[in-house]
GROMACS .gro file of C-alpha atoms in nm:
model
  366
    1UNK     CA    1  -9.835  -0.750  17.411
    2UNK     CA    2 -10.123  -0.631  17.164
    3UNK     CA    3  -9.953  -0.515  16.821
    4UNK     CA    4  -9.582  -0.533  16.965
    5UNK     CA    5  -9.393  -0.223  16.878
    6UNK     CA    6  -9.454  -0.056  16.558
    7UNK     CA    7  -9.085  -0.014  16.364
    8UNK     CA    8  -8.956   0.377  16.383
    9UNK     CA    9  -8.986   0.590  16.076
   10UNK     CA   10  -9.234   0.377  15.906
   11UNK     CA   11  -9.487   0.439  15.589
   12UNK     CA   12  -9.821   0.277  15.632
   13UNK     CA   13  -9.865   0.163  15.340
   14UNK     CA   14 -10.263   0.084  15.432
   15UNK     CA   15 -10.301   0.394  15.673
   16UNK     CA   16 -10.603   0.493  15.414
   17UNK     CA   17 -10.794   0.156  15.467
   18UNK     CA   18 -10.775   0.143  15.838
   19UNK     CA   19 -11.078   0.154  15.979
   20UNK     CA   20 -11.250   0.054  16.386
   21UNK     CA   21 -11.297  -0.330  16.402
   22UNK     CA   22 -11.015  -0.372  16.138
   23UNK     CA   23 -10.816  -0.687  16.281
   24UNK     CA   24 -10.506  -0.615  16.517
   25UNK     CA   25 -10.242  -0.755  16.278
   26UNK     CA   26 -10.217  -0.697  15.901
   27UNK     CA   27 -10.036  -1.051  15.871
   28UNK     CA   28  -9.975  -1.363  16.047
   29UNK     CA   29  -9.688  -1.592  15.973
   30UNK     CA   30  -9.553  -1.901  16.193
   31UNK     CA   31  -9.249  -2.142  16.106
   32UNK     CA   32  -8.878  -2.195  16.215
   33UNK     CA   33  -8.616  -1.951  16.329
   34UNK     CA   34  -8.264  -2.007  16.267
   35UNK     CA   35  -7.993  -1.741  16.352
   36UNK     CA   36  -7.801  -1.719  16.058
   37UNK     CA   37  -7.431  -1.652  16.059
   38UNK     CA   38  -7.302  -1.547  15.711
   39UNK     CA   39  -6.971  -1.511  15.626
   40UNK     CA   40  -6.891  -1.287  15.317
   41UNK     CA   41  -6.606  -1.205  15.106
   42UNK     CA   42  -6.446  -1.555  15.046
   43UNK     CA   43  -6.213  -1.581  14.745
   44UNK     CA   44  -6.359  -1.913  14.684
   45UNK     CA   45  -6.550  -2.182  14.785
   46UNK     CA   46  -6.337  -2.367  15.119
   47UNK     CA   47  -6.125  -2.652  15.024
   48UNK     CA   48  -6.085  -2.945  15.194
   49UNK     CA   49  -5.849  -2.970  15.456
   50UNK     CA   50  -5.747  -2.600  15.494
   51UNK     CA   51  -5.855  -2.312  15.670
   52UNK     CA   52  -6.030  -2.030  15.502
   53UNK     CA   53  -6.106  -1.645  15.593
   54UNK     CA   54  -6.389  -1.448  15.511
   55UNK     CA   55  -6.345  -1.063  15.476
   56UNK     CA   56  -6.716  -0.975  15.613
   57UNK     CA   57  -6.938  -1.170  15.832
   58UNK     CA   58  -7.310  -1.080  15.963
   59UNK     CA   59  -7.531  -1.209  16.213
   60UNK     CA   60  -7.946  -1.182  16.206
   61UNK     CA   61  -8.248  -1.434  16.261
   62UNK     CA   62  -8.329  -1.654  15.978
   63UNK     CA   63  -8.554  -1.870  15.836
   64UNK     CA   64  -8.938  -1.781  15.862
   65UNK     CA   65  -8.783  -1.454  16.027
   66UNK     CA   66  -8.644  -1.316  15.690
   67UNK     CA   67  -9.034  -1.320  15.574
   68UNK     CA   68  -9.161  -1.156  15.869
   69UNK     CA   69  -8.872  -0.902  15.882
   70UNK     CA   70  -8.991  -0.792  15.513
   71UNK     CA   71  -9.339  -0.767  15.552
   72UNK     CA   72  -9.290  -0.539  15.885
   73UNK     CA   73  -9.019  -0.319  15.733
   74UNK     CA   74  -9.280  -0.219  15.427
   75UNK     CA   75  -9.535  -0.099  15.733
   76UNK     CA   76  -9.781  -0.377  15.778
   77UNK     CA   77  -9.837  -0.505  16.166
   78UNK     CA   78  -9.688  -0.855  16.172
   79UNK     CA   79  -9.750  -1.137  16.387
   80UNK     CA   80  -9.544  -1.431  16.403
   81UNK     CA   81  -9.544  -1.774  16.575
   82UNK     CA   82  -9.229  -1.974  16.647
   83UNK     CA   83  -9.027  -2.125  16.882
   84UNK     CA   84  -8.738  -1.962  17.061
   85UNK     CA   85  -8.461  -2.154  17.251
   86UNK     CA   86  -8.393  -2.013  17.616
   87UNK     CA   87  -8.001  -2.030  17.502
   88UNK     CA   88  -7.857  -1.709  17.410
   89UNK     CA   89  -7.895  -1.728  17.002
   90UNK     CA   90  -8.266  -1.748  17.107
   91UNK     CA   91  -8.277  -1.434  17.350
   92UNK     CA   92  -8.082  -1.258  17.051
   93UNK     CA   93  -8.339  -1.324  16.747
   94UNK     CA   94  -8.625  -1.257  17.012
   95UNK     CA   95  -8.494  -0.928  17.065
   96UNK     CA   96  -8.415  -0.875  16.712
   97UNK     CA   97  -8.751  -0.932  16.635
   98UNK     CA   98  -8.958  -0.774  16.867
   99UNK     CA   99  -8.744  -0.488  16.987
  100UNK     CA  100  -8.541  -0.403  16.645
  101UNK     CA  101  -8.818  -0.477  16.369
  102UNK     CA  102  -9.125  -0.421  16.540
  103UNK     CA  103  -9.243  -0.737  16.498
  104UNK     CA  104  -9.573  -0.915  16.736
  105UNK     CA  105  -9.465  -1.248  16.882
  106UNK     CA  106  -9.700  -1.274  17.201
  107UNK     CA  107  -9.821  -1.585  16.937
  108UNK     CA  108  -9.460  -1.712  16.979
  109UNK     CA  109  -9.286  -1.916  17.294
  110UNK     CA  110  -8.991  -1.962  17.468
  111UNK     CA  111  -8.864  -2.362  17.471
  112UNK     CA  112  -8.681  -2.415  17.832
  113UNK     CA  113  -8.369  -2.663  17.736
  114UNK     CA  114  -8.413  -2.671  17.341
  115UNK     CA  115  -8.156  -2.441  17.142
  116UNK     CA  116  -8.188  -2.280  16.872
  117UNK     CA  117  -8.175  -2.398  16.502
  118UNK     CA  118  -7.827  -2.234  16.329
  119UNK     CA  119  -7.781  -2.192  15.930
  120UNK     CA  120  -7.396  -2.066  15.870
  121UNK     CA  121  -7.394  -1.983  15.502
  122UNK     CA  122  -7.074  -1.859  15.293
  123UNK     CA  123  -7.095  -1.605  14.984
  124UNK     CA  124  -6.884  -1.658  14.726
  125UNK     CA  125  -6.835  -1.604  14.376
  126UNK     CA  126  -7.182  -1.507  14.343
  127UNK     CA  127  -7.269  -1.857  14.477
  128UNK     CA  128  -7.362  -1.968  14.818
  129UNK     CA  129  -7.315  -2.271  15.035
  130UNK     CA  130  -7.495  -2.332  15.362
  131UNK     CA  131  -7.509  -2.576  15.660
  132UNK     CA  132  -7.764  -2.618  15.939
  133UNK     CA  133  -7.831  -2.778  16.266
  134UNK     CA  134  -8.128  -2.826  16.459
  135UNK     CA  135  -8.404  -2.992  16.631
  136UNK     CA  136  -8.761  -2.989  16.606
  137UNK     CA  137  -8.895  -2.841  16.966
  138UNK     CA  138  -9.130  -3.043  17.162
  139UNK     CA  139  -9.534  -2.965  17.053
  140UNK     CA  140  -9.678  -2.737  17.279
  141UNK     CA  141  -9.962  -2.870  17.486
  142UNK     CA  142 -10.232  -2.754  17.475
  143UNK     CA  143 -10.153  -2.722  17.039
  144UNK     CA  144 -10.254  -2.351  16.973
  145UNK     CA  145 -10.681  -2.384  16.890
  146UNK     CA  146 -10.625  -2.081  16.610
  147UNK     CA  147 -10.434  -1.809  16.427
  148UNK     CA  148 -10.484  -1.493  16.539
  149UNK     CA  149 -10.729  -1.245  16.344
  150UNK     CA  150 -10.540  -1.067  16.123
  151UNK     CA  151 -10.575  -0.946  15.713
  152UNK     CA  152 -10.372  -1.174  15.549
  153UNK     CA  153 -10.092  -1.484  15.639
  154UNK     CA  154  -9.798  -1.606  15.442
  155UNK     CA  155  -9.767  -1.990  15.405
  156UNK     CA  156  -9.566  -2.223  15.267
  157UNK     CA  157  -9.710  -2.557  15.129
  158UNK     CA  158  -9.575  -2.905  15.205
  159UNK     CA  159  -9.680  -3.128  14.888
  160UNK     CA  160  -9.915  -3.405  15.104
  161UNK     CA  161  -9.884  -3.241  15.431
  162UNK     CA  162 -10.195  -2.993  15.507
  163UNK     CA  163 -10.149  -2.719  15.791
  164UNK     CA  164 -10.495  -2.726  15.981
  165UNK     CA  165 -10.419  -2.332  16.074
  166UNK     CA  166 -10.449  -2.261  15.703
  167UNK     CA  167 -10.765  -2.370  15.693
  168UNK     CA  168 -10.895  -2.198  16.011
  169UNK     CA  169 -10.753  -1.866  15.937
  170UNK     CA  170 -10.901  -1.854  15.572
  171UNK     CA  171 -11.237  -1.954  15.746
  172UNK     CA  172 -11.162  -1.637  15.990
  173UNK     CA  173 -11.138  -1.416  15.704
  174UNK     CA  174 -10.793  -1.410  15.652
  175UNK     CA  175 -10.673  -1.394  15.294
  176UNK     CA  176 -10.366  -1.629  15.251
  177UNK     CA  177 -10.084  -1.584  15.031
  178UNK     CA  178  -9.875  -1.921  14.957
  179UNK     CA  179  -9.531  -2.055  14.800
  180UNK     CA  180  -9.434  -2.375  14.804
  181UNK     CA  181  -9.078  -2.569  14.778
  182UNK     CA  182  -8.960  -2.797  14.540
  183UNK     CA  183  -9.147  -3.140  14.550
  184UNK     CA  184  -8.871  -3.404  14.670
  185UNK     CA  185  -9.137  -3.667  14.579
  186UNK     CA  186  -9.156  -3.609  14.206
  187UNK     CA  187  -9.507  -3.590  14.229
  188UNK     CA  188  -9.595  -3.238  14.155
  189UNK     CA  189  -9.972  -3.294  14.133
  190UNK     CA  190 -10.120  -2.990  14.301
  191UNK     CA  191 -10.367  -3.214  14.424
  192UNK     CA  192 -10.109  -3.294  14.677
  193UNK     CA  193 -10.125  -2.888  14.783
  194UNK     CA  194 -10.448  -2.953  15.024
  195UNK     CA  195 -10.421  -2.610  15.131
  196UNK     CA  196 -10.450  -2.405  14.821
  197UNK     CA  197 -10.833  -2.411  14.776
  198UNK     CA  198 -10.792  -2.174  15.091
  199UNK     CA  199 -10.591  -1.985  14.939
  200UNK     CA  200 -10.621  -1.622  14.786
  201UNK     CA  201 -10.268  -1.617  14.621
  202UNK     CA  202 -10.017  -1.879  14.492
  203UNK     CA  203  -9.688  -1.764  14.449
  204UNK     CA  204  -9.456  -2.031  14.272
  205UNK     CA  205  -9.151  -1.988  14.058
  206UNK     CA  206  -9.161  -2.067  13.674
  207UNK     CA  207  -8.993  -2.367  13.731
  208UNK     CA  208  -9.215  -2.533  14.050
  209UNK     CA  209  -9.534  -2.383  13.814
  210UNK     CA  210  -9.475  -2.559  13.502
  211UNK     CA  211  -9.400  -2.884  13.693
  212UNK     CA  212  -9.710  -2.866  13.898
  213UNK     CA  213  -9.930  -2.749  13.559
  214UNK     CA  214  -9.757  -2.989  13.316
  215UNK     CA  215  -9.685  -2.658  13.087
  216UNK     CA  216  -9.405  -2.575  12.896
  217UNK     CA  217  -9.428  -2.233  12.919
  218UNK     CA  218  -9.448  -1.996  13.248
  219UNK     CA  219  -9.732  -1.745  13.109
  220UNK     CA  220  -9.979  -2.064  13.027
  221UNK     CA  221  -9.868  -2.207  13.376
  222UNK     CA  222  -9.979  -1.901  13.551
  223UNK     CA  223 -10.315  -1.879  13.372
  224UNK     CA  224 -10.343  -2.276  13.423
  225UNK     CA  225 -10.301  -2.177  13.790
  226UNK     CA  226 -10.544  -1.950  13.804
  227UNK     CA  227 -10.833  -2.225  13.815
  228UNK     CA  228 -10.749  -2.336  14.067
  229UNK     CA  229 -10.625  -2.000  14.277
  230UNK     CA  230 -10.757  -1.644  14.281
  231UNK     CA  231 -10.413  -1.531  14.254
  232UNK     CA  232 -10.135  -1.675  14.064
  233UNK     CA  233  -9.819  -1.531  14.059
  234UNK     CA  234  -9.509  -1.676  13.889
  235UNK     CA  235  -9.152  -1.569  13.966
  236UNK     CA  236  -8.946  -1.559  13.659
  237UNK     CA  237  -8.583  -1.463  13.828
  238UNK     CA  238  -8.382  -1.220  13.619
  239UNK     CA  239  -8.728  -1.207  13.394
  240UNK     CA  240  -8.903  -1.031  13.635
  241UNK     CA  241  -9.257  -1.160  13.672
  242UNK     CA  242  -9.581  -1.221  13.557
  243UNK     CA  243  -9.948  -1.291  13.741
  244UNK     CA  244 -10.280  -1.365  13.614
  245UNK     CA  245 -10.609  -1.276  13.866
  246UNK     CA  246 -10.853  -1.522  13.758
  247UNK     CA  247 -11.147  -1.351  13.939
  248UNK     CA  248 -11.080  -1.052  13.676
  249UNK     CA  249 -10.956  -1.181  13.426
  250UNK     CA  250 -10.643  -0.944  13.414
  251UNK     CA  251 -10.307  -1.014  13.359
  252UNK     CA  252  -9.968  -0.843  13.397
  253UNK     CA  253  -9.594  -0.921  13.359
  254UNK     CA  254  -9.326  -0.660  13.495
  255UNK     CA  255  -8.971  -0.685  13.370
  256UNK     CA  256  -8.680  -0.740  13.665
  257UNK     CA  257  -8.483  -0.485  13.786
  258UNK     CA  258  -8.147  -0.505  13.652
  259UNK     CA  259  -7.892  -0.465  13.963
  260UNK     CA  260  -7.538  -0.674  14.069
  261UNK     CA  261  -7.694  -0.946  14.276
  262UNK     CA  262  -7.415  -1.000  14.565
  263UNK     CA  263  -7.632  -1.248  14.745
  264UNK     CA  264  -8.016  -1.411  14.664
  265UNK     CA  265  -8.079  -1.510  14.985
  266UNK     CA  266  -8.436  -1.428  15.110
  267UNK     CA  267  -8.551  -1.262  14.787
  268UNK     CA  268  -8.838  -1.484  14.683
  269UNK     CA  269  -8.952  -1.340  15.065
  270UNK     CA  270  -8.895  -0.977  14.995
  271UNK     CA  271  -9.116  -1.064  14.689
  272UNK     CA  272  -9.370  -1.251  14.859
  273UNK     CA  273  -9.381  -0.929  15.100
  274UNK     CA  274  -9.416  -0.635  14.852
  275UNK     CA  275  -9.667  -0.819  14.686
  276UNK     CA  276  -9.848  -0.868  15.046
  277UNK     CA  277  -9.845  -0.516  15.096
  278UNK     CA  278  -9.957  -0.392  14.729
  279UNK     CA  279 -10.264  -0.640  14.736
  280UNK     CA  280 -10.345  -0.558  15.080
  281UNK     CA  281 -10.300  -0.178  14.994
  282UNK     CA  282 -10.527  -0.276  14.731
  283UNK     CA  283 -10.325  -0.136  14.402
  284UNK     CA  284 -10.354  -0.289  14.091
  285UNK     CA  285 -10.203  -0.556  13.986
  286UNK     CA  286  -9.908  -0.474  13.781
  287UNK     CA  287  -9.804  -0.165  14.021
  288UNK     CA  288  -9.809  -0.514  14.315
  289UNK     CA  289  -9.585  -0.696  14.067
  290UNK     CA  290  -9.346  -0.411  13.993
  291UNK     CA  291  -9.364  -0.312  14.386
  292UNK     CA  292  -9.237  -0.675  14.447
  293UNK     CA  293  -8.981  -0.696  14.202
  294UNK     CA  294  -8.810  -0.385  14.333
  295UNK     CA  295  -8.803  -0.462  14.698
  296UNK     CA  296  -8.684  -0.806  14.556
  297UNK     CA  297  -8.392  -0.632  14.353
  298UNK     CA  298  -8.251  -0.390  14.631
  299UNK     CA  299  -8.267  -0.699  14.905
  300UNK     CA  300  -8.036  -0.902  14.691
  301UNK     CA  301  -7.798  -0.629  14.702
  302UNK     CA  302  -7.751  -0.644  15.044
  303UNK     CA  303  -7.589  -0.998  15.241
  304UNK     CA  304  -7.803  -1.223  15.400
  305UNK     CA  305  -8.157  -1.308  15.416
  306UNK     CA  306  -8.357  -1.099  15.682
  307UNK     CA  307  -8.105  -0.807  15.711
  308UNK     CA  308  -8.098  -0.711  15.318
  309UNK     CA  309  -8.486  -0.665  15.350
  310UNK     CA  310  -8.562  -0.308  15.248
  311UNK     CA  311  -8.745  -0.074  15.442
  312UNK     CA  312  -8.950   0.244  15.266
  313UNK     CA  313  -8.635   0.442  15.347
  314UNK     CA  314  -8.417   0.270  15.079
  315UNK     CA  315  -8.728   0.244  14.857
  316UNK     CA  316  -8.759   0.643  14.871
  317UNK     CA  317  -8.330   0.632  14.798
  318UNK     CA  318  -8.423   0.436  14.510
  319UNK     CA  319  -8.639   0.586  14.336
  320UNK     CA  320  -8.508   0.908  14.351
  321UNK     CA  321  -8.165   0.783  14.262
  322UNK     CA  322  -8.309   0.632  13.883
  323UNK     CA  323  -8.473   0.998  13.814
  324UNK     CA  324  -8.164   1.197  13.847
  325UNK     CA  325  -8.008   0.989  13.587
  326UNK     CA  326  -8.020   1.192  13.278
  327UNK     CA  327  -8.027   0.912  13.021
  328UNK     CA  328  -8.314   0.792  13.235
  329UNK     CA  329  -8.562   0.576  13.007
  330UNK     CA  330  -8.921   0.776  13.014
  331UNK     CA  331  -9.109   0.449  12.992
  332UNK     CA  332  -8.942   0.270  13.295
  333UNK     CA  333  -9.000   0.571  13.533
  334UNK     CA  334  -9.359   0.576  13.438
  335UNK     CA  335  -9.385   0.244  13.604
  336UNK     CA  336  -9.246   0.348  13.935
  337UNK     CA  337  -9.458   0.633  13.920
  338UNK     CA  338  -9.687   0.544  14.183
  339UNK     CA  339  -9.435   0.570  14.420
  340UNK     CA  340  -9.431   0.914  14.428
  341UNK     CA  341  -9.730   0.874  14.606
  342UNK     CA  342  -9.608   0.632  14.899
  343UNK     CA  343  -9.238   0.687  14.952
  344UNK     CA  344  -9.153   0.973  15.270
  345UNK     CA  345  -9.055   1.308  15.203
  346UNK     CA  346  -8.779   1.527  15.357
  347UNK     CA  347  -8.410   1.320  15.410
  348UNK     CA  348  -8.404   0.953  15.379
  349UNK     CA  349  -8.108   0.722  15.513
  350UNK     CA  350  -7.854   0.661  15.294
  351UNK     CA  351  -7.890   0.331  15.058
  352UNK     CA  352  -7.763   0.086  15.051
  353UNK     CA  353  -7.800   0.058  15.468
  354UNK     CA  354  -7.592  -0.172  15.660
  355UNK     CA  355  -7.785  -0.366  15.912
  356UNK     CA  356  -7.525  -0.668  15.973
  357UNK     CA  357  -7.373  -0.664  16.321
  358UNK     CA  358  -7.035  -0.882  16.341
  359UNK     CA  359  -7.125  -1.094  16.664
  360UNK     CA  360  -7.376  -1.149  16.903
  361UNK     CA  361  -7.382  -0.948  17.247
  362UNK     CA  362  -7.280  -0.600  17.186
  363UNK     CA  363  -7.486  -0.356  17.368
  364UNK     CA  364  -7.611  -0.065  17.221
  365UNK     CA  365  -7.574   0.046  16.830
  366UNK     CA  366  -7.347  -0.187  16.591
   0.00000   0.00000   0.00000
């Protein structure tokens, strides 16, 4: 399968750094698809005993799929490895996947008799509630030896459980960029996070970095971080963000992007992703942030986790949008500026884009 398709219409964000010998793949993730059913537009949250009805529903593939969705609608040549179900959710976030985002899963497998994992989550009142069912799929025998080559992987740490493949791809050359989740044992001693000495980038939010630092404060957190990562990056949420490279010595904090947030799900991996793609692309440091922090704002506009991921197309909508305000504030354009640089020319789609299709099995467009 090589690459897999490349998605239409696409900027390439690193078209000026590839060179022969470069590896296939930009980035490598693996994890757990779920198809996610969301329902939208619920008055409030369902009460006990009756019946409720949402005005909007979407379907799209979940889990690790809203990360790799994100990374391969910036540009970047993604790779993922997961398990599929042969029931028809499965066949429908394969297809998804490969076919609608351009996305490499020749490291991925089909799972005869196992179905797929399901999240249904319901939007409401700026809130949102979610249930899931699942199984984990049988271990595949032979267990893969190795990632594939490729630039750069996304992880997620497991306080006290190392991923051998972490190890083995940062030994390959590839430069790994980690979050973690919240530490159900109460631990939070980062000694638990085996994997992060092989890790170029840590990605936590304020909260999860002052826990695992023992600071008060999510600016000494991130520079407390930064002994023991190249890259530390804390999320602040409506704060914006603020990242310390300890190699350099430099330092940066980007204010959010003020928008009406209709759902947060899969932001923290739209920010993971732009930040991917600026470091990759090899911009500095506070333009990565600020890149991050916008594809972070516009995918929280959108419903659900992988389809609100931005492409370059509502980037480009974006951006020129904020400079045809008059009252525009001088200072805040100046730090988009470098996307004058990156976002396509001529007619872009309209933005917000809808990507939610009601139900699973429609052919054609949705």
């Amino acid at each position: 399968m090589g690459d897999g398709p490349h998605h239409p219409s696409q900027v390439d964000p690193l078209a000026a750094l590839r060179a022969p010998g470069d590896p296939p793949r930009d980035v490598y993730l693996t994890g757990t698809v779920f198809l996610d059913i969301i329902f939208t537009g619920l008055e409030s949250a369902p009460v006990r005993g009756t019946e409720s009805w949402a005005r909007g529903m979407g379907s799209s593939p979940g889990g690790v799929a809203n990360m790799a969705t994100a990374l391969a609608r910036l540009g970047l040549k993604t790779s993922l490895a997961a398990a599929f179900g042969d029931d028809h959710y499965g066949e429908y976030c394969w297809d998804e996947l490969e076919q609608g985002e351009g996305i490499d899963l020749s490291p991925s497998r089909r799972v005869p008799g196992w179905h797929s994992p399901v999240t249904v989550s319901m939007a409401y009142e700026g809130e949102r509630t979610m249930v899931s069912h699942g199984h984990e799929p049988p271990p595949e025998q032979p267990a893969p030896a190795c990632p594939p080559r490729a630039r750069a992987a996304v992880a997620s740490l497991t306080p006290g459980r190392p991923a051998p493949w972490i190890a083995e791809a940062a030994k390959r050359g590839t430069r790994v960029f980690a979050d973690v989740g919240w530490d159900d044992t109460g631990a939070w001693d980062l000694a638990g996070l085996a994997d992060l000495e092989h890790c170029e980038a840590f990605l936590p939010n304020a909260e999860e970095a002052m826990r695992y630092t023992g600071t008060d404060c999510p600016r000494a957190a991130a520079h407390a971080l930064s002994a023991h990562v190249p890259l530390a990056v804390v999320t602040l949420g409506a704060e914006g963000a603020y990242a310390v490279d300890g190699r350099t010595g430099d330092s940066a904090a980007v204010p959010a992007i003020a928008v009406e947030a209709l759902d947060p799900t899969g932001a923290g991996d739209v920010f993971v992703a732009g930040f991917v793609t600026g470091t990759l692309a090899e911009w500095p440091l506070a333009d990565r942030l600020a890149f991050a922090g916008l594809t972070a704002a516009l995918s929280v506009q959108e419903f659900g986790g992988s389809l609100s991921a931005p492409g370059w197309s509502e980037v480009a909508a974006w951006w020129r949008r904020v400079q045809s305000y008059e009252d525009q504030d001088p200072a805040a354009l100046t730090r988009y500026a470098f996307l004058d640089r990156l976002v396509p020319e001529g007619r872009v789609e309209p933005w917000p884009r809808r990507r939610a299709v009601p139900t699973i099995g429609f052919r054609g467009s949705a």
